[in-house]
GROMACS .gro file of C-alpha atoms in nm:
model
  257
    1ILE     CA    1   4.708  -1.571   0.874
    2PHE     CA    2   4.913  -1.276   0.632
    3TYR     CA    3   4.936  -1.072   0.920
    4SER     CA    4   5.127  -1.326   1.123
    5VAL     CA    5   5.319  -1.496   0.858
    6TYR     CA    6   5.451  -1.089   0.804
    7TRP     CA    7   5.450  -1.115   1.165
    8SER     CA    8   5.727  -1.388   1.216
    9ARG     CA    9   5.966  -1.373   0.953
   10ARG     CA   10   6.007  -1.002   1.047
   11VAL     CA   11   6.357  -0.889   1.128
   12PRO     CA   12   6.388  -0.899   1.530
   13GLY     CA   13   6.464  -0.487   1.656
   14SER     CA   14   6.336  -0.360   1.316
   15GLY     CA   15   6.127  -0.023   1.384
   16ALA     CA   16   5.817  -0.092   1.396
   17ARG     CA   17   5.543   0.220   1.392
   18PHE     CA   18   5.314   0.041   1.636
   19SER     CA   19   5.369  -0.260   1.869
   20ARG     CA   20   5.318  -0.600   1.857
   21GLU     CA   21   4.991  -0.533   2.129
   22THR     CA   22   4.873  -0.292   1.930
   23LEU     CA   23   4.821  -0.387   1.618
   24ASP     CA   24   4.719  -0.737   1.756
   25ASN     CA   25   4.480  -0.636   1.936
   26PHE     CA   26   4.369  -0.457   1.590
   27PHE     CA   27   4.340  -0.739   1.430
   28LEU     CA   28   4.167  -0.938   1.667
   29VAL     CA   29   3.841  -0.674   1.595
   30LEU     CA   30   3.910  -0.691   1.262
   31CYS     CA   31   3.878  -1.094   1.237
   32LEU     CA   32   3.607  -1.015   1.454
   33LEU     CA   33   3.371  -0.764   1.293
   34GLY     CA   34   3.461  -0.937   0.985
   35VAL     CA   35   3.327  -1.240   1.105
   36GLY     CA   36   2.986  -1.024   1.139
   37VAL     CA   37   2.977  -0.903   0.843
   38LEU     CA   38   3.037  -1.237   0.673
   39ALA     CA   39   2.683  -1.393   0.868
   40VAL     CA   40   2.535  -1.071   0.800
   41THR     CA   41   2.620  -1.156   0.397
   42VAL     CA   42   2.533  -1.495   0.405
   43VAL     CA   43   2.198  -1.427   0.576
   44LEU     CA   44   2.100  -1.123   0.263
   45LEU     CA   45   2.211  -1.288  -0.037
   46VAL     CA   46   2.083  -1.678   0.025
   47LEU     CA   47   1.858  -1.715   0.279
   48TYR     CA   48   1.612  -1.414   0.218
   49PRO     CA   49   1.585  -1.454  -0.159
   50GLN     CA   50   1.442  -1.812  -0.010
   51ASN     CA   51   1.202  -1.674   0.156
   52VAL     CA   52   1.072  -1.442  -0.117
   53GLU     CA   53   1.056  -1.735  -0.421
   54ALA     CA   54   0.901  -1.910  -0.095
   55ASN     CA   55   0.675  -1.677  -0.016
   56LYS     CA   56   0.566  -1.585  -0.430
   57GLY     CA   57   0.482  -1.956  -0.454
   58GLU     CA   58   0.268  -1.947  -0.158
   59LEU     CA   59   0.106  -1.624  -0.267
   60GLN     CA   60   0.082  -1.762  -0.615
   61SER     CA   61  -0.087  -2.070  -0.538
   62LEU     CA   62  -0.389  -1.854  -0.302
   63SER     CA   63  -0.482  -1.638  -0.528
   64LYS     CA   64  -0.513  -1.959  -0.871
   65GLY     CA   65  -0.651  -2.157  -0.600
   66MET     CA   66  -0.962  -1.868  -0.456
   67SER     CA   67  -1.006  -1.742  -0.811
   68SER     CA   68  -1.031  -2.131  -0.961
   69LEU     CA   69  -1.276  -2.222  -0.667
   70MET     CA   70  -1.463  -1.862  -0.731
   71ALA     CA   71  -1.501  -1.970  -1.077
   72ALA     CA   72  -1.661  -2.273  -1.055
   73VAL     CA   73  -1.908  -2.166  -0.713
   74SER     CA   74  -2.059  -1.960  -0.978
   75GLU     CA   75  -2.104  -2.179  -1.248
   76PHE     CA   76  -2.263  -2.442  -0.988
   77ASP     CA   77  -2.460  -2.121  -0.921
   78ARG     CA   78  -2.549  -2.062  -1.311
   79VAL     CA   79  -2.685  -2.359  -1.346
   80ASN     CA   80  -2.828  -2.448  -1.012
   81PRO     CA   81  -2.998  -2.088  -0.946
   82PRO     CA   82  -3.059  -2.114  -0.538
   83VAL     CA   83  -3.420  -2.122  -0.492
   84SER     CA   84  -3.395  -1.887  -0.231
   85TYR     CA   85  -3.219  -1.585  -0.330
   86SER     CA   86  -3.360  -1.344  -0.541
   87GLY     CA   87  -3.042  -1.171  -0.688
   88SER     CA   88  -2.824  -1.330  -1.007
   89SER     CA   89  -2.568  -1.672  -0.923
   90ALA     CA   90  -2.305  -1.416  -0.973
   91ASP     CA   91  -2.420  -1.199  -0.622
   92ALA     CA   92  -2.546  -1.517  -0.482
   93THR     CA   93  -2.181  -1.622  -0.543
   94LEU     CA   94  -2.035  -1.329  -0.387
   95SER     CA   95  -2.234  -1.369  -0.065
   96GLN     CA   96  -2.099  -1.650  -0.050
   97VAL     CA   97  -1.728  -1.569  -0.081
   98ARG     CA   98  -1.779  -1.245   0.158
   99ARG     CA   99  -1.973  -1.491   0.440
  100ALA     CA  100  -1.632  -1.760   0.430
  101LEU     CA  101  -1.424  -1.432   0.404
  102ARG     CA  102  -1.619  -1.280   0.644
  103LEU     CA  103  -1.397  -1.391   0.981
  104ASP     CA  104  -1.100  -1.408   0.845
  105ALA     CA  105  -0.911  -1.320   0.575
  106GLY     CA  106  -0.592  -1.301   0.630
  107PHE     CA  107  -0.346  -1.492   0.763
  108GLU     CA  108   0.047  -1.427   0.903
  109ASN     CA  109   0.057  -1.016   1.110
  110THR     CA  110  -0.052  -0.802   0.814
  111GLY     CA  111  -0.144  -1.083   0.506
  112GLU     CA  112  -0.493  -1.077   0.289
  113ILE     CA  113  -0.733  -1.169   0.036
  114VAL     CA  114  -0.897  -0.856  -0.151
  115LEU     CA  115  -1.140  -0.959  -0.380
  116GLY     CA  116  -1.236  -0.685  -0.671
  117ARG     CA  117  -1.459  -0.482  -0.928
  118LYS     CA  118  -1.414  -0.249  -1.164
  119SER     CA  119  -1.739   0.034  -1.123
  120GLY     CA  120  -1.736   0.302  -1.398
  121GLU     CA  121  -1.373   0.471  -1.324
  122GLU     CA  122  -1.285   0.333  -0.991
  123ILE     CA  123  -1.221   0.020  -0.802
  124GLU     CA  124  -1.422  -0.124  -0.609
  125PHE     CA  125  -1.331  -0.373  -0.323
  126LEU     CA  126  -1.548  -0.584  -0.153
  127LEU     CA  127  -1.442  -0.785   0.119
  128TYR     CA  128  -1.403  -0.616   0.426
  129SER     CA  129  -1.037  -0.521   0.551
  130ARG     CA  130  -0.841  -0.694   0.786
  131PHE     CA  131  -0.751  -0.368   0.918
  132THR     CA  132  -1.017  -0.194   1.010
  133GLY     CA  133  -1.318  -0.447   0.976
  134GLN     CA  134  -1.467  -0.184   0.735
  135LEU     CA  135  -1.459  -0.259   0.333
  136PRO     CA  136  -1.177  -0.027   0.182
  137SER     CA  137  -1.273   0.296   0.055
  138ALA     CA  138  -1.245   0.317  -0.403
  139VAL     CA  139  -0.920   0.375  -0.551
  140ALA     CA  140  -0.945   0.572  -0.896
  141TRP     CA  141  -0.804   0.330  -1.139
  142GLU     CA  142  -0.644   0.535  -1.356
  143GLY     CA  143  -0.417   0.626  -0.954
  144THR     CA  144  -0.130   0.476  -0.818
  145ARG     CA  145  -0.275   0.270  -0.588
  146ALA     CA  146  -0.440  -0.137  -0.573
  147GLY     CA  147  -0.195  -0.200  -0.825
  148PRO     CA  148  -0.243  -0.541  -0.844
  149MET     CA  149  -0.558  -0.519  -0.862
  150ARG     CA  150  -0.560  -0.352  -1.154
  151ARG     CA  151  -0.355  -0.589  -1.283
  152ALA     CA  152  -0.584  -0.848  -1.265
  153LEU     CA  153  -0.944  -0.648  -1.361
  154ALA     CA  154  -0.780  -0.669  -1.637
  155GLY     CA  155  -0.766  -0.955  -1.716
  156GLU     CA  156  -0.355  -1.052  -1.631
  157SER     CA  157  -0.215  -1.298  -1.394
  158GLY     CA  158   0.116  -1.278  -1.203
  159ILE     CA  159   0.293  -1.180  -0.922
  160ILE     CA  160   0.494  -0.831  -0.849
  161GLU     CA  161   0.622  -0.567  -0.556
  162ASP     CA  162   0.365  -0.333  -0.554
  163VAL     CA  163   0.095  -0.038  -0.349
  164ASP     CA  164  -0.195  -0.183  -0.222
  165TYR     CA  165  -0.496  -0.032  -0.119
  166ARG     CA  166  -0.345   0.121   0.143
  167GLY     CA  167  -0.097   0.237   0.045
  168GLU     CA  168   0.145   0.056   0.155
  169THR     CA  169   0.419  -0.183  -0.051
  170VAL     CA  170   0.335  -0.531  -0.099
  171LEU     CA  171   0.434  -0.914  -0.248
  172ALA     CA  172   0.068  -0.973  -0.384
  173ALA     CA  173  -0.011  -1.259  -0.614
  174TYR     CA  174  -0.353  -1.205  -0.866
  175GLU     CA  175  -0.571  -1.354  -1.053
  176PRO     CA  176  -0.930  -1.236  -1.276
  177VAL     CA  177  -1.210  -1.413  -1.247
  178GLU     CA  178  -1.350  -1.365  -1.584
  179SER     CA  179  -1.683  -1.556  -1.563
  180MET     CA  180  -1.822  -1.310  -1.233
  181GLY     CA  181  -1.563  -0.983  -1.372
  182LEU     CA  182  -1.405  -0.982  -1.104
  183GLY     CA  183  -1.008  -0.949  -0.922
  184ILE     CA  184  -0.844  -1.169  -0.646
  185VAL     CA  185  -0.538  -1.036  -0.477
  186ALA     CA  186  -0.346  -1.205  -0.216
  187LYS     CA  187  -0.068  -0.986  -0.041
  188GLN     CA  188   0.172  -0.982   0.248
  189ASP     CA  189   0.291  -0.624   0.334
  190LEU     CA  190   0.681  -0.612   0.283
  191ALA     CA  191   0.795  -0.449   0.626
  192GLU     CA  192   0.663  -0.818   0.736
  193MET     CA  193   0.887  -1.011   0.569
  194ASP     CA  194   1.195  -0.830   0.615
  195ARG     CA  195   1.127  -0.819   0.935
  196PRO     CA  196   1.283  -1.109   1.093
  197TYR     CA  197   1.664  -1.069   0.816
  198LEU     CA  198   1.595  -0.704   1.039
  199VAL     CA  199   1.620  -0.858   1.336
  200THR     CA  200   1.877  -1.128   1.230
  201GLY     CA  201   2.135  -0.810   1.171
  202TYR     CA  202   2.059  -0.658   1.454
  203VAL     CA  203   2.153  -0.973   1.669
  204ASN     CA  204   2.424  -1.076   1.458
  205ALA     CA  205   2.614  -0.664   1.533
  206ALA     CA  206   2.583  -0.684   1.890
  207VAL     CA  207   2.703  -1.026   1.925
  208THR     CA  208   2.946  -0.939   1.682
  209ILE     CA  209   3.050  -0.566   1.884
  210PHE     CA  210   2.968  -0.724   2.217
  211PHE     CA  211   3.275  -0.989   2.118
  212ALA     CA  212   3.497  -0.740   2.005
  213VAL     CA  213   3.506  -0.566   2.319
  214LEU     CA  214   3.596  -0.834   2.502
  215GLY     CA  215   3.836  -1.023   2.295
  216VAL     CA  216   4.024  -0.649   2.368
  217LEU     CA  217   4.016  -0.592   2.710
  218LEU     CA  218   4.149  -0.961   2.711
  219SER     CA  219   4.404  -0.983   2.529
  220SER     CA  220   4.668  -0.951   2.682
  221ARG     CA  221   4.546  -1.213   2.870
  222ILE     CA  222   4.412  -1.434   2.519
  223LEU     CA  223   4.777  -1.353   2.278
  224GLY     CA  224   4.992  -1.421   2.586
  225TYR     CA  225   5.143  -1.114   2.658
  226GLY     CA  226   5.308  -1.048   3.053
  227GLY     CA  227   5.575  -1.208   3.043
  228THR     CA  228   5.476  -1.497   2.819
  229ASP     CA  229   5.664  -1.556   2.477
  230ASN     CA  230   5.457  -1.381   2.182
  231SER     CA  231   5.603  -1.636   1.865
  232ALA     CA  232   5.303  -1.805   1.872
  233SER     CA  233   5.078  -1.467   1.901
  234GLY     CA  234   5.007  -1.428   1.589
  235PHE     CA  235   4.822  -1.790   1.546
  236SER     CA  236   4.631  -1.694   1.861
  237VAL     CA  237   4.443  -1.465   1.715
  238LEU     CA  238   4.336  -1.769   1.424
  239ARG     CA  239   4.224  -1.942   1.749
  240VAL     CA  240   4.015  -1.672   1.892
  241ALA     CA  241   3.810  -1.562   1.556
  242ASP     CA  242   3.792  -1.910   1.464
  243GLU     CA  243   3.554  -1.976   1.850
  244ALA     CA  244   3.376  -1.672   1.792
  245SER     CA  245   3.294  -1.745   1.455
  246THR     CA  246   3.092  -2.079   1.592
  247VAL     CA  247   2.902  -1.794   1.869
  248SER     CA  248   2.864  -1.541   1.566
  249ASN     CA  249   2.708  -1.817   1.323
  250LEU     CA  250   2.458  -1.888   1.582
  251ALA     CA  251   2.252  -1.522   1.572
  252MET     CA  252   2.270  -1.587   1.167
  253ILE     CA  253   1.920  -1.822   1.232
  254PRO     CA  254   1.675  -1.551   1.146
  255VAL     CA  255   1.415  -1.440   1.406
  256ILE     CA  256   1.039  -1.464   1.350
  257GLY     CA  257   0.838  -1.246   1.472
   0.00000   0.00000   0.00000
């Protein structure tokens, strides 16, 4: 708008460093790039935090639910010990949990439920890893890995971004199972949560660049050069940018992979 008003009020015939066509091309590209940047900004500042908060709620519900369920089963096994099981009631409960989660202890692509206990100066993991199919190796209690499990075994509950037993940065909800001396963690890799928004940014950038190049190539027709009246050409920039924004905003929708 400012560009169009400035050009319409400019004294005809006065000297200019750049031609009208060059400036129109420049501002056309600038408008299209601005639309693309605005779309990405909306995704990052509005949709991404909402998605993170939704994931936090789901992980916390899962960890709290699993902790409560295990505590209830443990109490039942303590009061009604299995006749055919020679171990303790806690071991009986643990064997049932292992059996239930043996085939599928995860969700999405990297989501996982982890159960552990403190054994001396190490954290011992009790469920098979969905990534290797084997029990994860124990980690040092004073180490940097398995931060959420360390908090759970210390009797804390909550949600945090930290490093898991694999060394990957995750969003993890943790809860203690005090009646069994265990900790439970529901976690998901941050990289998986970020991936849809990165794809959205790439698609949006590609669409924006495509229409910017197309606008420059067709600028003489779009802006009315070649013998036509140029008096309204400044406003044609706004019409082109408005039409391009509709297409560019389509790329703002997150692509879930």
